Amino acid sequence: MRCLVVLLAVLALSQGSGVTRVPLHKGKSLRKALKEHGLLEDFLKKHPYAISRKYSNLEKVASEPLANYLDCQYFGRISIGTPPQEFTVVFDTGSSDLWVPSVYCKSTACQSHHRFDPAKSSTFQNLNEPLSIQYGTGSMQGFLGLDTVTVSSIVDPQQTVGLSTQEPGSIFTYSEFDGILGLAYPSLASPYSVPVFDNMMQNHLVAQDLFSVYLSRNGQGSMLTLGAIDPTYYTGALHWVPVTVEEYWQFTVDSVTVNGVVVACDGGCQAILDTGTSMLVGPNSDILNIQSAIGATQDQYGMFDINCGNLGSMPSVVFEIHGRKYPLPPSAYTSQDMGFCSSGFQGEGDSQLWILGDVFIREYYSVFDRVNNRLGLAKAI
C-alpha cells in the first residue's frame, strides 16, 4: 500500500489567505525499486516489519523502522534556505522532525539524493545540537540548524531542520524521497526541535491551526491542505474524534468487525492515524483474525497474499470509532501489483497500539485539528 500526505484549500479561501495546497505526486515505492534491483528479498530478511519501534522514543534518539517507508509512494516538495534548495519529502503524521540529507553526508544513500548545503544559504544558523534517529539496524546521524523552509506558498522562517551526516545501509539509495517532514505533536520532536506546523502556527502563517489530507486511490490529485478543510474531497459530514494522547494523532477505536462479528479490538483499543505508514497495523493475534476472515494467506516474509479472483466476494472490515462505523471494502485493504494481490493488514507483535495508515486514509478524508485536539473523518470521494 502507499504512504502519503495531501494538502488542499477550502471555504473559498485563496492561496494568499493562509490556506496552502501542497500537491502530492505519486512515484515508485521503495519496495518496487528494491525488487527491480533484486534487493527486496535480502532487505526483508534483514529488516523485519517492526512498526512499534516508531513509538518508542528515548531521550535524544527518535526511532523509526525502515520498513515503514517501503510502500510510500506519495511525496511532496519543499525547499530550504536562501536561495531555496529543493527536496522531496514524505509528509508524516507519525513523527515530528524535519530532516534532509546534507553535503556532509558521505553515505551511499545521500550521494543519490538532493543534499542541503548550509554554506549556500544566507539564512542558515547552526544550532550545534546533535540529531539521531534509530532505524532498526542502523541510525541516521546528523545535526540541527535553523533556516527558512518553504512549503508551497508558505515561507516558514527560523525553522528547525535536521541535516543528516550519516544514513543507514544502502536502502535509502533507492528511495524517491530525500527526507521526512513530521506533522505530529511537538512532544515527539527531538530536543531543541520545533515541528514545521507548530512553527507555522506560532508565526500565524495558516488560516486555521489544522491541516487536512486527501489520498487519492489512483494516485492522481492527492493533496495536503494546510490551514483549511476542503469539502470537495469528501461526501456527507465530517465526524469528529477526540485525540486521547497528544503525541501521535492517537484516538480510541471501539471495535473491529467482519459481517457483524467482532474479530479484533474487542472492548476498545488505542490507534494512531499515520500518513507515514502505508499499512493498517495491529497486534498479531487480532490481525490474524482479520486475515482469516478475509481469506488471506501468509508468505515466508510475513506478508499476506490474497487471491485476486476473490475480491468481489470478500467482506468489508468495519472499524467503529467514537460510535460510528467506518467500513473498509476489499478494494481499500487490498494492494494489486503486476497481477498479484496482497493484504493491507499487518501484524506487529503484542503491541496493543493500532496504526491506521494510508489503507484507512485513502477511504476517509482526514482533518488534523490542533486547536481542538481532534480528528475529523469523512468518506473520501
mmCIF file of C-alpha atoms in Angstrom:
data_model
loop_
_atom_site.group_PDB
_atom_site.id
_atom_site.type_symbol
_atom_site.label_atom_id
_atom_site.label_comp_id
_atom_site.label_asym_id
_atom_site.label_seq_id
_atom_site.Cartn_x
_atom_site.Cartn_y
_atom_site.Cartn_z
ATOM 1 C CA MET A 1 0.000 0.000 0.000
ATOM 2 C CA ARG A 2 1.126 3.570 -0.044
ATOM 3 C CA CYS A 3 2.430 6.339 2.102
ATOM 4 C CA LEU A 4 1.418 9.833 1.535
ATOM 5 C CA VAL A 5 0.080 13.091 2.585
ATOM 6 C CA VAL A 6 -2.057 15.655 0.785
ATOM 7 C CA LEU A 7 -2.931 19.280 1.033
ATOM 8 C CA LEU A 8 -5.791 21.373 -0.082
ATOM 9 C CA ALA A 9 -7.746 24.573 0.366
ATOM 10 C CA VAL A 10 -11.306 25.178 1.433
ATOM 11 C CA LEU A 11 -14.054 27.589 2.323
ATOM 12 C CA ALA A 12 -13.393 29.522 -0.884
ATOM 13 C CA LEU A 13 -10.239 30.917 0.702
ATOM 14 C CA SER A 14 -7.493 31.856 -1.691
ATOM 15 C CA GLN A 15 -3.892 30.665 -1.581
ATOM 16 C CA GLY A 16 -2.926 34.018 -0.149
ATOM 17 C CA SER A 17 -5.340 33.837 2.781
ATOM 18 C CA GLY A 18 -3.338 31.437 4.911
ATOM 19 C CA VAL A 19 -4.553 28.349 3.051
ATOM 20 C CA THR A 20 -1.915 26.364 1.246
ATOM 21 C CA ARG A 21 -2.302 23.476 -1.158
ATOM 22 C CA VAL A 22 0.569 21.016 -1.335
ATOM 23 C CA PRO A 23 0.055 18.569 -4.210
ATOM 24 C CA LEU A 24 1.479 15.106 -3.684
ATOM 25 C CA HIS A 25 2.851 13.267 -6.666
ATOM 26 C CA LYS A 26 2.868 9.511 -6.956
ATOM 27 C CA GLY A 27 6.233 7.890 -7.542
ATOM 28 C CA LYS A 28 7.751 4.451 -7.353
ATOM 29 C CA SER A 29 7.648 2.750 -3.963
ATOM 30 C CA LEU A 30 10.899 1.675 -2.331
ATOM 31 C CA ARG A 31 9.592 -1.907 -2.346
ATOM 32 C CA LYS A 32 9.221 -1.805 -6.142
ATOM 33 C CA ALA A 33 12.636 -0.191 -6.633
ATOM 34 C CA LEU A 34 14.344 -2.802 -4.438
ATOM 35 C CA LYS A 35 12.517 -5.580 -6.289
ATOM 36 C CA GLU A 36 13.699 -4.218 -9.640
ATOM 37 C CA HIS A 37 17.280 -4.201 -8.359
ATOM 38 C CA GLY A 38 16.981 -7.739 -6.958
ATOM 39 C CA LEU A 39 17.444 -6.476 -3.383
ATOM 40 C CA LEU A 40 13.978 -6.898 -1.885
ATOM 41 C CA GLU A 41 14.421 -10.428 -0.531
ATOM 42 C CA ASP A 42 17.642 -9.506 1.277
ATOM 43 C CA PHE A 43 16.038 -6.344 2.700
ATOM 44 C CA LEU A 44 13.044 -8.241 4.095
ATOM 45 C CA LYS A 45 15.349 -10.748 5.783
ATOM 46 C CA LYS A 46 17.427 -8.021 7.438
ATOM 47 C CA HIS A 47 14.602 -5.582 8.227
ATOM 48 C CA PRO A 48 11.546 -7.412 9.555
ATOM 49 C CA TYR A 49 8.463 -5.236 9.734
ATOM 50 C CA ALA A 50 8.651 -3.620 13.159
ATOM 51 C CA ILE A 51 6.378 -0.634 13.287
ATOM 52 C CA SER A 52 6.193 -0.467 17.075
ATOM 53 C CA ARG A 53 9.762 0.844 17.128
ATOM 54 C CA LYS A 54 8.325 4.026 15.732
ATOM 55 C CA TYR A 55 6.526 4.580 19.005
ATOM 56 C CA SER A 56 9.381 4.214 21.498
ATOM 57 C CA ASN A 57 11.321 7.482 21.564
ATOM 58 C CA LEU A 58 14.144 7.599 24.111
ATOM 59 C CA GLU A 59 15.674 10.944 25.073
ATOM 60 C CA LYS A 60 17.536 12.279 22.039
ATOM 61 C CA VAL A 61 17.006 9.136 19.990
ATOM 62 C CA ALA A 62 13.835 9.003 17.933
ATOM 63 C CA SER A 63 13.034 5.618 16.453
ATOM 64 C CA GLU A 64 11.608 4.813 13.049
ATOM 65 C CA PRO A 65 11.578 1.390 11.359
ATOM 66 C CA LEU A 66 12.877 1.440 7.801
ATOM 67 C CA ALA A 67 10.128 -0.893 6.634
ATOM 68 C CA ASN A 68 7.520 1.790 7.371
ATOM 69 C CA TYR A 69 8.598 3.607 4.231
ATOM 70 C CA LEU A 70 8.794 0.536 1.962
ATOM 71 C CA ASP A 71 5.468 1.248 0.296
ATOM 72 C CA CYS A 72 5.395 5.029 0.441
ATOM 73 C CA GLN A 73 4.847 6.432 -2.990
ATOM 74 C CA TYR A 74 3.205 9.792 -2.388
ATOM 75 C CA PHE A 75 5.662 12.628 -1.997
ATOM 76 C CA GLY A 76 5.611 16.414 -1.838
ATOM 77 C CA ARG A 77 8.203 19.082 -2.466
ATOM 78 C CA ILE A 78 9.617 21.677 -0.112
ATOM 79 C CA SER A 79 12.595 23.996 -0.244
ATOM 80 C CA ILE A 80 15.076 25.023 2.415
ATOM 81 C CA GLY A 81 17.374 28.039 2.617
ATOM 82 C CA THR A 82 18.033 31.340 0.817
ATOM 83 C CA PRO A 83 18.157 30.959 -2.133
ATOM 84 C CA PRO A 84 15.922 27.867 -1.899
ATOM 85 C CA GLN A 85 17.283 24.325 -2.254
ATOM 86 C CA GLU A 86 14.530 21.847 -3.222
ATOM 87 C CA PHE A 87 13.771 18.462 -1.626
ATOM 88 C CA THR A 88 11.196 15.697 -1.979
ATOM 89 C CA VAL A 89 9.766 14.552 1.354
ATOM 90 C CA VAL A 90 7.248 12.191 2.916
ATOM 91 C CA PHE A 91 4.731 14.207 4.974
ATOM 92 C CA ASP A 92 4.449 12.029 8.072
ATOM 93 C CA THR A 93 1.798 12.491 10.811
ATOM 94 C CA GLY A 94 3.543 9.724 12.787
ATOM 95 C CA SER A 95 6.707 11.711 13.538
ATOM 96 C CA SER A 96 7.578 15.330 14.315
ATOM 97 C CA ASP A 97 11.042 16.139 12.960
ATOM 98 C CA LEU A 98 12.038 17.567 9.588
ATOM 99 C CA TRP A 99 15.264 16.171 8.182
ATOM 100 C CA VAL A 100 17.021 16.009 4.805
ATOM 101 C CA PRO A 101 20.484 14.849 3.703
ATOM 102 C CA SER A 102 23.385 17.311 3.960
ATOM 103 C CA VAL A 103 26.508 17.788 1.854
ATOM 104 C CA TYR A 104 28.474 16.466 4.843
ATOM 105 C CA CYS A 105 26.884 13.037 4.438
ATOM 106 C CA LYS A 106 29.040 10.564 2.512
ATOM 107 C CA SER A 107 26.700 7.573 2.881
ATOM 108 C CA THR A 108 25.647 5.889 -0.356
ATOM 109 C CA ALA A 109 22.041 6.949 0.230
ATOM 110 C CA CYS A 110 22.989 10.620 0.482
ATOM 111 C CA GLN A 111 25.038 10.537 -2.711
ATOM 112 C CA SER A 112 21.950 9.635 -4.747
ATOM 113 C CA HIS A 113 19.714 12.360 -3.310
ATOM 114 C CA HIS A 114 19.481 16.122 -3.053
ATOM 115 C CA ARG A 115 21.750 17.326 -0.236
ATOM 116 C CA PHE A 116 21.430 20.601 1.630
ATOM 117 C CA ASP A 117 24.480 22.847 1.618
ATOM 118 C CA PRO A 118 24.383 25.275 4.583
ATOM 119 C CA ALA A 119 27.221 27.325 3.070
ATOM 120 C CA LYS A 120 24.968 28.239 0.146
ATOM 121 C CA SER A 121 22.169 29.596 2.344
ATOM 122 C CA SER A 122 22.450 33.137 3.710
ATOM 123 C CA THR A 123 19.753 32.420 6.331
ATOM 124 C CA PHE A 124 21.202 29.205 7.837
ATOM 125 C CA GLN A 125 22.158 29.069 11.523
ATOM 126 C CA ASN A 126 23.858 26.034 13.075
ATOM 127 C CA LEU A 127 22.308 25.089 16.440
ATOM 128 C CA ASN A 128 25.286 22.818 17.235
ATOM 129 C CA GLU A 129 22.895 20.181 18.572
ATOM 130 C CA PRO A 130 23.086 16.511 17.522
ATOM 131 C CA LEU A 131 20.221 14.575 15.945
ATOM 132 C CA SER A 132 19.953 10.787 15.966
ATOM 133 C CA ILE A 133 17.062 8.716 14.622
ATOM 134 C CA GLN A 134 17.260 4.950 15.005
ATOM 135 C CA TYR A 135 16.334 2.781 12.014
ATOM 136 C CA GLY A 136 16.342 -0.791 13.264
ATOM 137 C CA THR A 137 19.804 -1.959 12.171
ATOM 138 C CA GLY A 138 21.416 1.474 11.923
ATOM 139 C CA SER A 139 20.819 5.108 12.630
ATOM 140 C CA MET A 140 20.544 8.423 10.860
ATOM 141 C CA GLN A 141 23.080 10.746 12.474
ATOM 142 C CA GLY A 142 23.129 14.479 11.950
ATOM 143 C CA PHE A 143 22.787 17.903 13.494
ATOM 144 C CA LEU A 144 20.149 20.613 13.885
ATOM 145 C CA GLY A 145 20.064 24.025 12.283
ATOM 146 C CA LEU A 146 17.658 26.877 11.678
ATOM 147 C CA ASP A 147 16.666 28.093 8.225
ATOM 148 C CA THR A 148 13.762 29.261 6.085
ATOM 149 C CA VAL A 149 11.549 26.403 4.903
ATOM 150 C CA THR A 150 9.107 26.965 2.049
ATOM 151 C CA VAL A 151 6.095 24.660 1.689
ATOM 152 C CA SER A 152 4.120 25.667 -1.401
ATOM 153 C CA SER A 153 3.206 29.347 -0.749
ATOM 154 C CA ILE A 154 4.123 29.329 2.961
ATOM 155 C CA VAL A 155 7.504 30.805 3.865
ATOM 156 C CA ASP A 156 8.390 29.469 7.318
ATOM 157 C CA PRO A 157 11.341 31.402 8.840
ATOM 158 C CA GLN A 158 13.655 30.218 11.628
ATOM 159 C CA GLN A 159 12.509 26.607 11.194
ATOM 160 C CA THR A 160 14.399 23.759 12.861
ATOM 161 C CA VAL A 161 15.907 21.478 10.223
ATOM 162 C CA GLY A 162 17.733 18.202 10.792
ATOM 163 C CA LEU A 163 20.659 17.636 8.434
ATOM 164 C CA SER A 164 21.943 14.090 8.113
ATOM 165 C CA THR A 165 25.656 13.316 8.128
ATOM 166 C CA GLN A 166 25.151 9.536 8.056
ATOM 167 C CA GLU A 167 22.290 7.362 6.832
ATOM 168 C CA PRO A 168 21.865 3.624 7.495
ATOM 169 C CA GLY A 169 22.855 0.984 4.965
ATOM 170 C CA SER A 170 22.146 1.449 1.299
ATOM 171 C CA ILE A 171 18.358 1.156 1.476
ATOM 172 C CA PHE A 172 17.551 4.854 1.118
ATOM 173 C CA THR A 173 19.719 4.845 -2.017
ATOM 174 C CA TYR A 174 16.719 3.626 -3.986
ATOM 175 C CA SER A 175 14.010 5.806 -2.414
ATOM 176 C CA GLU A 176 12.411 8.597 -4.408
ATOM 177 C CA PHE A 177 12.196 10.835 -1.339
ATOM 178 C CA ASP A 178 15.085 12.760 0.156
ATOM 179 C CA GLY A 179 13.782 13.210 3.697
ATOM 180 C CA ILE A 180 10.865 13.299 6.122
ATOM 181 C CA LEU A 181 8.630 16.166 7.296
ATOM 182 C CA GLY A 182 6.853 15.229 10.538
ATOM 183 C CA LEU A 183 3.363 16.540 11.357
ATOM 184 C CA ALA A 184 2.756 15.005 14.797
ATOM 185 C CA TYR A 185 2.735 16.836 18.147
ATOM 186 C CA PRO A 186 5.830 18.678 19.459
ATOM 187 C CA SER A 187 6.177 16.218 22.360
ATOM 188 C CA LEU A 188 7.508 13.708 19.807
ATOM 189 C CA ALA A 189 10.143 16.028 18.371
ATOM 190 C CA SER A 190 13.846 15.748 19.137
ATOM 191 C CA PRO A 191 15.225 18.071 21.832
ATOM 192 C CA TYR A 192 15.664 21.652 20.549
ATOM 193 C CA SER A 193 13.477 20.874 17.529
ATOM 194 C CA VAL A 194 10.179 22.642 16.726
ATOM 195 C CA PRO A 195 7.901 20.817 14.246
ATOM 196 C CA VAL A 196 7.167 22.624 10.983
ATOM 197 C CA PHE A 197 3.422 23.015 11.548
ATOM 198 C CA ASP A 198 3.968 24.319 15.108
ATOM 199 C CA ASN A 199 6.324 26.968 13.777
ATOM 200 C CA MET A 200 3.739 27.901 11.149
ATOM 201 C CA MET A 201 1.052 28.232 13.845
ATOM 202 C CA GLN A 202 3.301 30.342 16.081
ATOM 203 C CA ASN A 203 4.036 32.689 13.171
ATOM 204 C CA HIS A 204 0.343 32.862 12.141
ATOM 205 C CA LEU A 205 1.124 31.518 8.681
ATOM 206 C CA VAL A 206 -2.001 29.340 8.386
ATOM 207 C CA ALA A 207 -5.664 30.462 8.299
ATOM 208 C CA GLN A 208 -6.659 27.834 10.859
ATOM 209 C CA ASP A 209 -4.473 25.689 13.109
ATOM 210 C CA LEU A 210 -5.379 22.496 11.307
ATOM 211 C CA PHE A 211 -4.465 20.607 8.157
ATOM 212 C CA SER A 212 -6.246 18.007 6.077
ATOM 213 C CA VAL A 213 -5.221 15.093 3.906
ATOM 214 C CA TYR A 214 -6.761 13.580 0.806
ATOM 215 C CA LEU A 215 -5.052 10.483 -0.551
ATOM 216 C CA SER A 216 -6.249 9.571 -3.992
ATOM 217 C CA ARG A 217 -6.931 5.905 -4.678
ATOM 218 C CA ASN A 218 -5.443 6.121 -8.168
ATOM 219 C CA GLY A 219 -2.541 8.391 -7.272
ATOM 220 C CA GLN A 220 -3.852 11.435 -9.126
ATOM 221 C CA GLY A 221 -4.834 14.569 -7.230
ATOM 222 C CA SER A 222 -3.617 13.683 -3.733
ATOM 223 C CA MET A 223 -3.437 16.810 -1.620
ATOM 224 C CA LEU A 224 -2.257 18.086 1.743
ATOM 225 C CA THR A 225 -4.096 21.265 2.725
ATOM 226 C CA LEU A 226 -2.517 23.448 5.375
ATOM 227 C CA GLY A 227 -4.891 25.736 7.267
ATOM 228 C CA ALA A 228 -8.203 24.525 5.841
ATOM 229 C CA ILE A 229 -10.746 21.784 5.171
ATOM 230 C CA ASP A 230 -11.832 21.213 1.572
ATOM 231 C CA PRO A 231 -15.363 19.793 1.288
ATOM 232 C CA THR A 232 -14.832 18.938 -2.395
ATOM 233 C CA TYR A 233 -12.739 15.949 -1.252
ATOM 234 C CA TYR A 234 -15.414 14.174 0.753
ATOM 235 C CA THR A 235 -19.117 13.341 0.814
ATOM 236 C CA GLY A 236 -21.506 13.664 3.761
ATOM 237 C CA ALA A 237 -20.453 15.269 7.026
ATOM 238 C CA LEU A 238 -17.180 15.270 8.928
ATOM 239 C CA HIS A 239 -17.347 13.332 12.185
ATOM 240 C CA TRP A 240 -15.019 14.403 14.969
ATOM 241 C CA VAL A 241 -12.950 12.063 17.112
ATOM 242 C CA PRO A 242 -11.099 13.343 20.226
ATOM 243 C CA VAL A 243 -7.334 12.863 20.471
ATOM 244 C CA THR A 244 -6.585 10.803 23.584
ATOM 245 C CA VAL A 245 -2.822 11.378 23.830
ATOM 246 C CA GLU A 246 -1.184 14.484 22.328
ATOM 247 C CA GLU A 247 1.949 12.867 20.920
ATOM 248 C CA TYR A 248 0.904 10.971 17.808
ATOM 249 C CA TRP A 249 -2.585 11.596 16.467
ATOM 250 C CA GLN A 250 -3.953 8.997 18.876
ATOM 251 C CA PHE A 251 -7.598 8.078 19.466
ATOM 252 C CA THR A 252 -9.893 5.259 20.608
ATOM 253 C CA VAL A 253 -11.288 2.545 18.329
ATOM 254 C CA ASP A 254 -14.379 0.852 19.797
ATOM 255 C CA SER A 255 -14.164 -2.417 17.846
ATOM 256 C CA VAL A 256 -13.335 -4.084 14.517
ATOM 257 C CA THR A 257 -15.997 -6.303 12.961
ATOM 258 C CA VAL A 258 -16.473 -8.511 9.894
ATOM 259 C CA ASN A 259 -20.032 -9.489 8.948
ATOM 260 C CA GLY A 260 -21.261 -8.068 12.253
ATOM 261 C CA VAL A 261 -18.937 -10.219 14.368
ATOM 262 C CA VAL A 262 -16.167 -8.640 16.478
ATOM 263 C CA VAL A 263 -12.846 -10.008 15.164
ATOM 264 C CA ALA A 264 -10.427 -7.537 16.757
ATOM 265 C CA CYS A 265 -10.138 -4.684 19.269
ATOM 266 C CA ASP A 266 -12.752 -6.310 21.483
ATOM 267 C CA GLY A 267 -13.646 -3.849 24.263
ATOM 268 C CA GLY A 268 -11.799 -0.969 22.588
ATOM 269 C CA CYS A 269 -8.199 -0.144 21.736
ATOM 270 C CA GLN A 270 -5.901 2.804 21.062
ATOM 271 C CA ALA A 271 -4.941 3.737 17.500
ATOM 272 C CA ILE A 272 -2.877 6.284 15.607
ATOM 273 C CA LEU A 273 -3.767 7.969 12.303
ATOM 274 C CA ASP A 274 -0.457 7.901 10.452
ATOM 275 C CA THR A 275 0.219 9.142 6.911
ATOM 276 C CA GLY A 276 3.796 7.892 7.218
ATOM 277 C CA THR A 277 2.700 4.254 7.437
ATOM 278 C CA SER A 278 1.284 2.578 4.377
ATOM 279 C CA MET A 279 -0.339 -0.461 6.005
ATOM 280 C CA LEU A 280 -3.015 -0.882 8.658
ATOM 281 C CA VAL A 281 -1.196 -2.384 11.613
ATOM 282 C CA GLY A 282 -2.384 -4.087 14.812
ATOM 283 C CA PRO A 283 -1.493 -6.804 17.341
ATOM 284 C CA ASN A 284 -0.595 -10.142 15.735
ATOM 285 C CA SER A 285 -3.489 -12.081 17.215
ATOM 286 C CA ASP A 286 -6.096 -9.536 16.116
ATOM 287 C CA ILE A 287 -4.587 -9.149 12.643
ATOM 288 C CA LEU A 288 -4.505 -12.928 12.180
ATOM 289 C CA ASN A 289 -8.235 -12.983 12.946
ATOM 290 C CA ILE A 290 -8.817 -10.354 10.264
ATOM 291 C CA GLN A 291 -6.594 -12.121 7.718
ATOM 292 C CA SER A 292 -8.527 -15.328 8.331
ATOM 293 C CA ALA A 293 -11.868 -13.550 7.959
ATOM 294 C CA ILE A 294 -10.878 -12.080 4.570
ATOM 295 C CA GLY A 295 -9.180 -15.270 3.320
ATOM 296 C CA ALA A 296 -5.568 -14.012 3.185
ATOM 297 C CA THR A 297 -2.637 -16.468 3.436
ATOM 298 C CA GLN A 298 0.820 -15.714 4.844
ATOM 299 C CA ASP A 299 4.042 -15.839 2.802
ATOM 300 C CA GLN A 300 7.576 -16.534 4.054
ATOM 301 C CA TYR A 301 8.242 -12.865 4.845
ATOM 302 C CA GLY A 302 5.146 -12.338 6.951
ATOM 303 C CA MET A 303 3.138 -10.567 4.269
ATOM 304 C CA PHE A 304 -0.340 -11.865 3.426
ATOM 305 C CA ASP A 305 -1.438 -12.774 -0.093
ATOM 306 C CA ILE A 306 -4.962 -12.624 -1.479
ATOM 307 C CA ASN A 307 -6.454 -14.397 -4.489
ATOM 308 C CA CYS A 308 -7.286 -11.525 -6.859
ATOM 309 C CA GLY A 309 -10.236 -13.508 -8.176
ATOM 310 C CA ASN A 310 -11.936 -13.404 -4.783
ATOM 311 C CA LEU A 311 -12.138 -9.611 -4.404
ATOM 312 C CA GLY A 312 -15.782 -9.480 -5.472
ATOM 313 C CA SER A 313 -16.910 -11.841 -2.731
ATOM 314 C CA MET A 314 -14.700 -10.724 0.158
ATOM 315 C CA PRO A 315 -16.214 -8.914 3.173
ATOM 316 C CA SER A 316 -15.705 -5.355 4.372
ATOM 317 C CA VAL A 317 -13.717 -4.841 7.566
ATOM 318 C CA VAL A 318 -15.541 -2.321 9.756
ATOM 319 C CA PHE A 319 -13.834 -0.037 12.273
ATOM 320 C CA GLU A 320 -16.169 1.501 14.819
ATOM 321 C CA ILE A 321 -14.760 4.806 16.053
ATOM 322 C CA HIS A 322 -16.473 7.145 18.517
ATOM 323 C CA GLY A 323 -19.782 5.371 17.946
ATOM 324 C CA ARG A 324 -19.666 5.486 14.133
ATOM 325 C CA LYS A 325 -18.859 2.731 11.632
ATOM 326 C CA TYR A 326 -16.060 3.135 9.072
ATOM 327 C CA PRO A 327 -16.098 0.180 6.650
ATOM 328 C CA LEU A 328 -13.065 -0.757 4.553
ATOM 329 C CA PRO A 329 -14.118 -2.670 1.414
ATOM 330 C CA PRO A 330 -11.760 -5.190 -0.264
ATOM 331 C CA SER A 331 -10.727 -2.521 -2.773
ATOM 332 C CA ALA A 332 -9.391 -0.436 0.137
ATOM 333 C CA TYR A 333 -7.465 -3.099 2.047
ATOM 334 C CA THR A 334 -6.043 -4.971 -0.955
ATOM 335 C CA SER A 335 -2.990 -3.921 -2.955
ATOM 336 C CA GLN A 336 -2.704 -5.089 -6.548
ATOM 337 C CA ASP A 337 0.608 -5.117 -8.386
ATOM 338 C CA MET A 338 1.523 -6.978 -11.574
ATOM 339 C CA GLY A 339 -1.324 -9.443 -11.190
ATOM 340 C CA PHE A 340 -0.660 -10.209 -7.532
ATOM 341 C CA CYS A 341 -2.891 -9.127 -4.647
ATOM 342 C CA SER A 342 -1.810 -8.656 -1.042
ATOM 343 C CA SER A 343 -3.490 -7.673 2.212
ATOM 344 C CA GLY A 344 -3.063 -4.175 3.605
ATOM 345 C CA PHE A 345 -3.302 -5.514 7.181
ATOM 346 C CA GLN A 346 -0.041 -6.199 9.019
ATOM 347 C CA GLY A 347 0.564 -7.780 12.424
ATOM 348 C CA GLU A 348 3.065 -6.295 14.826
ATOM 349 C CA GLY A 349 3.998 -8.332 17.890
ATOM 350 C CA ASP A 350 1.958 -7.998 21.041
ATOM 351 C CA SER A 351 1.689 -4.214 20.871
ATOM 352 C CA GLN A 352 -1.847 -3.087 21.628
ATOM 353 C CA LEU A 353 -1.382 0.102 19.654
ATOM 354 C CA TRP A 354 -3.027 0.129 16.233
ATOM 355 C CA ILE A 355 -1.723 2.209 13.343
ATOM 356 C CA LEU A 356 -4.263 3.288 10.748
ATOM 357 C CA GLY A 357 -2.081 4.179 7.801
ATOM 358 C CA ASP A 358 -2.850 5.028 4.201
ATOM 359 C CA VAL A 359 -5.071 1.959 3.768
ATOM 360 C CA PHE A 360 -7.569 3.775 6.001
ATOM 361 C CA ILE A 361 -6.807 7.369 4.986
ATOM 362 C CA ARG A 362 -7.438 6.712 1.301
ATOM 363 C CA GLU A 363 -11.020 5.780 2.222
ATOM 364 C CA TYR A 364 -11.559 8.602 4.724
ATOM 365 C CA TYR A 365 -10.616 12.225 4.198
ATOM 366 C CA SER A 366 -8.783 13.208 7.379
ATOM 367 C CA VAL A 367 -8.601 16.509 9.243
ATOM 368 C CA PHE A 368 -5.909 17.027 11.896
ATOM 369 C CA ASP A 369 -7.191 19.781 14.208
ATOM 370 C CA ARG A 370 -4.615 21.203 16.626
ATOM 371 C CA VAL A 371 -6.970 23.849 18.065
ATOM 372 C CA ASN A 372 -9.465 21.332 19.435
ATOM 373 C CA ASN A 373 -7.106 18.319 19.550
ATOM 374 C CA ARG A 374 -9.390 16.178 17.449
ATOM 375 C CA LEU A 375 -9.503 14.303 14.166
ATOM 376 C CA GLY A 376 -12.186 14.757 11.520
ATOM 377 C CA LEU A 377 -13.166 11.825 9.286
ATOM 378 C CA ALA A 378 -15.459 11.727 6.257
ATOM 379 C CA LYS A 379 -15.907 9.396 3.278
ATOM 380 C CA ALA A 380 -13.376 10.412 0.630
ATOM 381 C CA ILE A 381 -14.542 10.988 -2.924
#
